[in-house]
């Protein structure tokens, strides 16, 4: 991974910062991580995805097909979001599954497989075991996963150097949403706001709970995962209307409840009554996820952690 030039807060001299250093040794330096640059690039990347989407739409599920969408980790959460959107749009019954828990007795017409690295062991095993027609969305052109694919949609320009997955995930989801009629260029314009908007005091929160409803439940899961991965931070995620069935008990002053999409007035009132800060936005929920990504990075840096190489994680899970 290439070095990034960093500037000292106390001195105009530049220094070299190696992303492989796990702990920031001195807050005398303001350090910009690879993940921050990749998060900031999303408006431009989404515009490229918008151009590509028309070219590859024929490779994606047709209306009426019974579809399974598969991924692991972040890709699974993007699969959940797409599956919910596709079924709600009337395109056909759509399930989402993590590859390790795939139900092989389901008679799908087509599989959509989201796999950034192309090397994830559980995805390789799934494609080896099933003969269901598939299309793979990947960030790498030549890999065990793409070798097993019937069709490949390559998003190599959205791939990351950071272990932390950010822009690839939203690009894959953006491509799939575009196939359902979403104007990705409009979302890219909104993303210009999200990459620079003030996060306020949210990165100083003691705890964050992310909520979603319908297709944004997957985004809530991803927001929580990103803060856990990047910052070893206490974050949880729930369907919005299930939040009052127990999880709201941890809400209090100094903590944040983050809603992707609209929260009804009663839920808003209940959350605010706890003293917790309620984060909501008029931005599209996928755009709002950019703010969650930035929050994760800000928390990591506040704690002296390098989010580019999260603890105990690698770019891909390859089982021995």
Tab-separated table of C-alpha atoms in Angstrom:
chain	number	residue	atom	x	y	z
A	1	UNK	CA	0.000	0.000	0.000
A	2	UNK	CA	1.424	3.354	-0.980
A	3	UNK	CA	2.464	5.960	1.546
A	4	UNK	CA	0.334	9.032	2.106
A	5	UNK	CA	1.762	12.456	2.717
A	6	UNK	CA	0.616	13.834	6.041
A	7	UNK	CA	1.041	17.313	7.424
A	8	UNK	CA	1.898	18.132	10.981
A	9	UNK	CA	-0.515	20.328	12.857
A	10	UNK	CA	2.467	21.817	14.660
A	11	UNK	CA	4.761	22.111	11.668
A	12	UNK	CA	4.387	22.811	7.936
A	13	UNK	CA	6.786	19.986	7.143
A	14	UNK	CA	5.370	16.887	5.531
A	15	UNK	CA	5.995	13.412	6.871
A	16	UNK	CA	5.383	9.956	5.494
A	17	UNK	CA	2.746	7.889	7.217
A	18	UNK	CA	2.649	4.149	6.660
A	19	UNK	CA	-0.897	2.750	6.812
A	20	UNK	CA	0.494	-0.484	8.252
A	21	UNK	CA	1.114	1.248	11.582
A	22	UNK	CA	-1.864	0.189	13.666
A	23	UNK	CA	-1.642	2.820	16.390
A	24	UNK	CA	-1.218	6.544	15.936
A	25	UNK	CA	1.745	7.372	18.140
A	26	UNK	CA	1.250	11.099	18.348
A	27	UNK	CA	-1.688	13.362	17.776
A	28	UNK	CA	0.853	16.033	16.782
A	29	UNK	CA	0.106	14.846	13.253
A	30	UNK	CA	-3.109	15.151	11.349
A	31	UNK	CA	-3.391	11.903	9.446
A	32	UNK	CA	-5.558	11.352	6.417
A	33	UNK	CA	-6.250	7.697	5.841
A	34	UNK	CA	-6.741	5.828	2.596
A	35	UNK	CA	-10.314	5.086	3.673
A	36	UNK	CA	-11.065	8.803	3.967
A	37	UNK	CA	-9.899	9.397	0.400
A	38	UNK	CA	-11.973	6.477	-0.835
A	39	UNK	CA	-15.072	7.649	1.010
A	40	UNK	CA	-14.646	11.128	-0.453
A	41	UNK	CA	-14.371	9.696	-3.984
A	42	UNK	CA	-17.878	8.206	-3.949
A	43	UNK	CA	-19.669	10.969	-5.897
A	44	UNK	CA	-17.252	10.531	-8.805
A	45	UNK	CA	-17.333	6.734	-8.562
A	46	UNK	CA	-21.150	6.647	-8.546
A	47	UNK	CA	-21.231	8.698	-11.741
A	48	UNK	CA	-19.028	6.086	-13.401
A	49	UNK	CA	-21.347	3.360	-12.128
A	50	UNK	CA	-24.317	5.238	-13.596
A	51	UNK	CA	-22.673	5.141	-17.035
A	52	UNK	CA	-21.862	1.452	-16.731
A	53	UNK	CA	-25.272	0.417	-15.435
A	54	UNK	CA	-27.015	0.766	-18.792
A	55	UNK	CA	-24.385	-1.437	-20.428
A	56	UNK	CA	-24.775	-4.302	-17.963
A	57	UNK	CA	-28.488	-4.181	-17.149
A	58	UNK	CA	-29.152	-7.178	-19.420
A	59	UNK	CA	-26.939	-9.317	-17.160
A	60	UNK	CA	-29.069	-8.640	-14.087
A	61	UNK	CA	-32.302	-10.395	-13.061
A	62	UNK	CA	-35.316	-10.054	-15.309
A	63	UNK	CA	-38.779	-9.101	-13.987
A	64	UNK	CA	-40.564	-12.123	-12.602
A	65	UNK	CA	-37.454	-14.173	-11.862
A	66	UNK	CA	-37.048	-15.801	-8.459
A	67	UNK	CA	-33.716	-14.411	-7.285
A	68	UNK	CA	-31.222	-15.093	-4.517
A	69	UNK	CA	-28.692	-12.388	-3.637
A	70	UNK	CA	-25.559	-13.522	-1.845
A	71	UNK	CA	-22.624	-11.856	-0.104
A	72	UNK	CA	-20.560	-11.955	3.065
A	73	UNK	CA	-20.151	-9.192	5.623
A	74	UNK	CA	-20.725	-5.799	4.034
A	75	UNK	CA	-21.697	-7.439	0.738
A	76	UNK	CA	-24.415	-9.397	2.561
A	77	UNK	CA	-25.871	-6.159	3.925
A	78	UNK	CA	-25.908	-4.660	0.416
A	79	UNK	CA	-27.609	-7.865	-0.739
A	80	UNK	CA	-30.285	-7.378	1.917
A	81	UNK	CA	-30.936	-3.838	0.739
A	82	UNK	CA	-31.225	-4.825	-2.925
A	83	UNK	CA	-33.402	-7.860	-2.203
A	84	UNK	CA	-35.868	-5.728	-0.260
A	85	UNK	CA	-35.935	-3.030	-2.957
A	86	UNK	CA	-36.368	-5.481	-5.815
A	87	UNK	CA	-39.246	-7.329	-4.203
A	88	UNK	CA	-40.942	-4.095	-3.115
A	89	UNK	CA	-40.717	-2.784	-6.681
A	90	UNK	CA	-42.711	-5.762	-7.967
A	91	UNK	CA	-39.800	-7.294	-9.909
A	92	UNK	CA	-40.162	-10.670	-8.212
A	93	UNK	CA	-39.518	-12.652	-5.032
A	94	UNK	CA	-35.968	-11.925	-3.878
A	95	UNK	CA	-34.068	-13.425	-0.960
A	96	UNK	CA	-30.769	-12.335	0.553
A	97	UNK	CA	-28.368	-14.701	2.277
A	98	UNK	CA	-24.857	-14.799	3.590
A	99	UNK	CA	-22.988	-17.382	1.536
A	100	UNK	CA	-22.307	-19.676	4.488
A	101	UNK	CA	-26.049	-19.966	5.228
A	102	UNK	CA	-27.276	-20.314	1.664
A	103	UNK	CA	-30.336	-22.562	1.335
A	104	UNK	CA	-29.479	-24.956	-1.466
A	105	UNK	CA	-33.022	-26.333	-1.728
A	106	UNK	CA	-34.342	-23.014	-3.012
A	107	UNK	CA	-35.055	-23.229	-6.746
A	108	UNK	CA	-33.834	-19.789	-7.772
A	109	UNK	CA	-33.913	-18.691	-11.387
A	110	UNK	CA	-30.792	-16.616	-10.856
A	111	UNK	CA	-28.190	-15.716	-8.255
A	112	UNK	CA	-26.650	-12.280	-7.832
A	113	UNK	CA	-23.315	-12.620	-6.039
A	114	UNK	CA	-21.574	-9.586	-4.543
A	115	UNK	CA	-17.909	-10.236	-3.764
A	116	UNK	CA	-15.335	-7.449	-3.766
A	117	UNK	CA	-12.178	-9.583	-3.551
A	118	UNK	CA	-13.301	-12.578	-5.587
A	119	UNK	CA	-11.556	-14.876	-3.134
A	120	UNK	CA	-13.983	-15.309	-0.219
A	121	UNK	CA	-14.019	-19.003	0.640
A	122	UNK	CA	-17.733	-19.317	1.390
A	123	UNK	CA	-18.638	-17.711	-1.941
A	124	UNK	CA	-16.245	-19.969	-3.847
A	125	UNK	CA	-17.795	-23.021	-2.191
A	126	UNK	CA	-21.318	-21.856	-3.009
A	127	UNK	CA	-20.542	-21.373	-6.699
A	128	UNK	CA	-18.838	-24.755	-6.836
A	129	UNK	CA	-21.889	-26.473	-5.345
A	130	UNK	CA	-24.733	-24.887	-7.275
A	131	UNK	CA	-25.635	-24.877	-10.956
A	132	UNK	CA	-28.047	-21.949	-10.664
A	133	UNK	CA	-27.304	-19.294	-13.326
A	134	UNK	CA	-25.394	-16.464	-11.691
A	135	UNK	CA	-23.989	-13.019	-12.183
A	136	UNK	CA	-21.062	-11.921	-10.034
A	137	UNK	CA	-20.373	-8.283	-9.139
A	138	UNK	CA	-16.698	-8.025	-8.199
A	139	UNK	CA	-13.836	-5.599	-7.837
A	140	UNK	CA	-11.284	-8.054	-9.251
A	141	UNK	CA	-11.308	-9.422	-12.795
A	142	UNK	CA	-9.407	-12.677	-12.390
A	143	UNK	CA	-10.216	-14.630	-9.245
A	144	UNK	CA	-11.644	-17.948	-8.051
A	145	UNK	CA	-15.107	-16.384	-7.855
A	146	UNK	CA	-15.095	-14.806	-11.299
A	147	UNK	CA	-13.701	-18.040	-12.763
A	148	UNK	CA	-16.862	-19.790	-11.519
A	149	UNK	CA	-19.230	-17.056	-12.672
A	150	UNK	CA	-21.582	-17.270	-15.634
A	151	UNK	CA	-21.514	-13.497	-16.003
A	152	UNK	CA	-19.264	-10.876	-14.385
A	153	UNK	CA	-19.885	-7.192	-13.751
A	154	UNK	CA	-16.539	-5.648	-12.937
A	155	UNK	CA	-16.311	-2.621	-10.655
A	156	UNK	CA	-12.516	-2.547	-10.417
A	157	UNK	CA	-12.474	1.256	-10.391
A	158	UNK	CA	-14.543	1.165	-7.173
A	159	UNK	CA	-12.251	-1.306	-5.393
A	160	UNK	CA	-10.377	-0.092	-2.319
A	161	UNK	CA	-6.790	-0.169	-1.112
A	162	UNK	CA	-8.033	0.049	2.459
A	163	UNK	CA	-9.146	-3.175	4.099
A	164	UNK	CA	-12.251	-1.199	5.089
A	165	UNK	CA	-14.974	-1.599	2.468
A	166	UNK	CA	-16.801	1.637	1.708
A	167	UNK	CA	-17.114	2.846	-1.887
A	168	UNK	CA	-17.236	-0.631	-3.437
A	169	UNK	CA	-20.259	-1.512	-1.320
A	170	UNK	CA	-22.235	1.589	-2.246
A	171	UNK	CA	-21.190	1.232	-5.892
A	172	UNK	CA	-22.467	-2.347	-6.057
A	173	UNK	CA	-25.736	-1.340	-4.418
A	174	UNK	CA	-25.942	1.741	-6.626
A	175	UNK	CA	-25.563	-0.410	-9.736
A	176	UNK	CA	-28.364	-2.692	-8.569
A	177	UNK	CA	-30.599	0.236	-7.601
A	178	UNK	CA	-29.987	1.804	-10.999
A	179	UNK	CA	-31.337	-1.370	-12.616
A	180	UNK	CA	-34.550	-0.775	-10.664
A	181	UNK	CA	-34.892	2.781	-11.933
A	182	UNK	CA	-32.994	4.885	-9.378
A	183	UNK	CA	-31.193	7.933	-10.799
A	184	UNK	CA	-27.660	7.358	-9.567
A	185	UNK	CA	-26.420	10.680	-10.949
A	186	UNK	CA	-28.903	12.471	-8.709
A	187	UNK	CA	-27.616	10.485	-5.728
A	188	UNK	CA	-24.054	11.399	-6.699
A	189	UNK	CA	-25.042	15.061	-6.457
A	190	UNK	CA	-26.408	14.419	-2.974
A	191	UNK	CA	-23.217	12.561	-2.091
A	192	UNK	CA	-21.253	15.767	-2.707
A	193	UNK	CA	-23.070	17.126	0.353
A	194	UNK	CA	-22.539	14.020	2.472
A	195	UNK	CA	-18.767	13.884	1.999
A	196	UNK	CA	-18.282	17.361	3.481
A	197	UNK	CA	-21.230	17.891	5.846
A	198	UNK	CA	-20.484	18.591	9.495
A	199	UNK	CA	-20.669	15.509	11.712
A	200	UNK	CA	-21.104	17.652	14.779
A	201	UNK	CA	-20.540	15.862	18.078
A	202	UNK	CA	-21.574	12.409	16.814
A	203	UNK	CA	-17.989	11.037	16.713
A	204	UNK	CA	-17.790	11.752	20.454
A	205	UNK	CA	-20.785	9.521	21.186
A	206	UNK	CA	-20.344	6.804	23.756
A	207	UNK	CA	-22.437	4.393	21.688
A	208	UNK	CA	-24.437	4.396	18.435
A	209	UNK	CA	-27.470	2.326	17.472
A	210	UNK	CA	-28.365	2.287	13.776
A	211	UNK	CA	-31.969	1.785	12.687
A	212	UNK	CA	-33.566	1.046	9.331
A	213	UNK	CA	-36.889	0.072	7.850
A	214	UNK	CA	-37.500	-2.033	4.750
A	215	UNK	CA	-34.463	-1.878	2.479
A	216	UNK	CA	-32.535	0.357	4.883
A	217	UNK	CA	-32.275	-2.366	7.546
A	218	UNK	CA	-29.251	-3.594	5.567
A	219	UNK	CA	-27.775	-0.088	5.663
A	220	UNK	CA	-28.267	0.018	9.428
A	221	UNK	CA	-26.377	-3.256	9.755
A	222	UNK	CA	-23.603	-1.852	7.585
A	223	UNK	CA	-23.366	1.386	9.594
A	224	UNK	CA	-22.923	-0.610	12.780
A	225	UNK	CA	-20.402	-2.975	11.198
A	226	UNK	CA	-18.332	-0.103	9.852
A	227	UNK	CA	-17.951	1.532	13.268
A	228	UNK	CA	-17.099	-1.815	14.863
A	229	UNK	CA	-14.519	-2.628	12.180
A	230	UNK	CA	-12.877	0.772	11.914
A	231	UNK	CA	-12.967	1.861	15.543
A	232	UNK	CA	-13.600	-1.193	17.755
A	233	UNK	CA	-16.676	0.741	18.817
A	234	UNK	CA	-19.912	-0.299	20.512
A	235	UNK	CA	-22.521	-0.143	17.758
A	236	UNK	CA	-25.770	-2.045	17.267
A	237	UNK	CA	-28.395	-2.239	14.514
A	238	UNK	CA	-32.108	-3.066	14.457
A	239	UNK	CA	-35.243	-2.698	12.369
A	240	UNK	CA	-36.684	0.633	13.477
A	241	UNK	CA	-39.999	-0.595	14.820
A	242	UNK	CA	-38.339	-3.449	16.700
A	243	UNK	CA	-36.073	-1.012	18.521
A	244	UNK	CA	-38.597	-0.392	21.285
A	245	UNK	CA	-38.790	-4.128	22.006
A	246	UNK	CA	-35.766	-4.018	24.307
A	247	UNK	CA	-32.800	-2.293	22.597
A	248	UNK	CA	-34.041	1.212	23.453
A	249	UNK	CA	-33.132	0.421	27.059
A	250	UNK	CA	-29.502	1.372	26.409
A	251	UNK	CA	-30.339	4.786	24.932
A	252	UNK	CA	-29.294	7.722	27.080
A	253	UNK	CA	-27.609	11.106	26.994
A	254	UNK	CA	-24.219	10.931	25.317
A	255	UNK	CA	-25.327	8.166	22.960
A	256	UNK	CA	-26.707	8.387	19.407
A	257	UNK	CA	-29.571	6.684	17.595
A	258	UNK	CA	-29.032	6.860	13.830
A	259	UNK	CA	-32.059	6.436	11.563
A	260	UNK	CA	-31.719	5.557	7.870
A	261	UNK	CA	-34.896	6.874	6.293
A	262	UNK	CA	-37.917	8.318	8.035
A	263	UNK	CA	-38.799	7.501	11.640
A	264	UNK	CA	-42.425	7.966	12.634
A	265	UNK	CA	-43.209	10.717	15.099
A	266	UNK	CA	-43.898	8.363	18.008
A	267	UNK	CA	-40.551	6.621	17.613
A	268	UNK	CA	-38.756	9.964	17.363
A	269	UNK	CA	-40.463	11.115	20.547
A	270	UNK	CA	-39.566	7.924	22.404
A	271	UNK	CA	-35.913	8.198	21.380
A	272	UNK	CA	-35.590	11.856	22.311
A	273	UNK	CA	-37.185	11.141	25.696
A	274	UNK	CA	-34.188	8.940	26.541
A	275	UNK	CA	-31.783	11.867	26.159
A	276	UNK	CA	-30.011	10.226	23.212
A	277	UNK	CA	-29.202	12.269	20.115
A	278	UNK	CA	-31.304	11.307	17.081
A	279	UNK	CA	-29.511	11.512	13.717
A	280	UNK	CA	-31.821	11.698	10.709
A	281	UNK	CA	-31.398	13.134	7.225
A	282	UNK	CA	-33.407	14.184	4.198
A	283	UNK	CA	-30.674	12.675	2.035
A	284	UNK	CA	-31.239	9.361	0.317
A	285	UNK	CA	-30.388	6.625	2.860
A	286	UNK	CA	-27.494	5.286	0.746
A	287	UNK	CA	-26.094	8.806	0.673
A	288	UNK	CA	-26.658	9.061	4.422
A	289	UNK	CA	-24.477	5.944	4.781
A	290	UNK	CA	-21.523	8.075	3.668
A	291	UNK	CA	-21.919	10.121	6.851
A	292	UNK	CA	-21.901	6.899	8.843
A	293	UNK	CA	-18.691	5.828	7.107
A	294	UNK	CA	-17.096	9.170	7.924
A	295	UNK	CA	-18.268	8.857	11.522
A	296	UNK	CA	-16.569	5.470	11.807
A	297	UNK	CA	-13.289	6.959	10.591
A	298	UNK	CA	-13.580	9.940	12.920
A	299	UNK	CA	-14.163	7.684	15.928
A	300	UNK	CA	-11.183	5.532	14.967
A	301	UNK	CA	-8.893	8.532	14.702
A	302	UNK	CA	-10.160	9.935	17.995
A	303	UNK	CA	-9.201	6.618	19.604
A	304	UNK	CA	-5.778	6.580	17.936
A	305	UNK	CA	-6.589	3.686	15.598
A	306	UNK	CA	-5.824	3.243	11.921
A	307	UNK	CA	-9.086	2.320	10.147
A	308	UNK	CA	-7.267	1.191	7.005
A	309	UNK	CA	-6.215	-2.025	8.718
A	310	UNK	CA	-8.883	-2.954	11.277
A	311	UNK	CA	-7.861	-5.253	14.103
A	312	UNK	CA	-8.046	-8.980	13.290
A	313	UNK	CA	-9.300	-8.359	9.742
A	314	UNK	CA	-7.945	-8.961	6.268
A	315	UNK	CA	-9.213	-7.851	2.879
A	316	UNK	CA	-10.782	-11.257	2.283
A	317	UNK	CA	-11.727	-14.233	4.441
A	318	UNK	CA	-9.967	-17.290	3.025
A	319	UNK	CA	-10.504	-20.414	5.075
A	320	UNK	CA	-7.727	-22.996	5.336
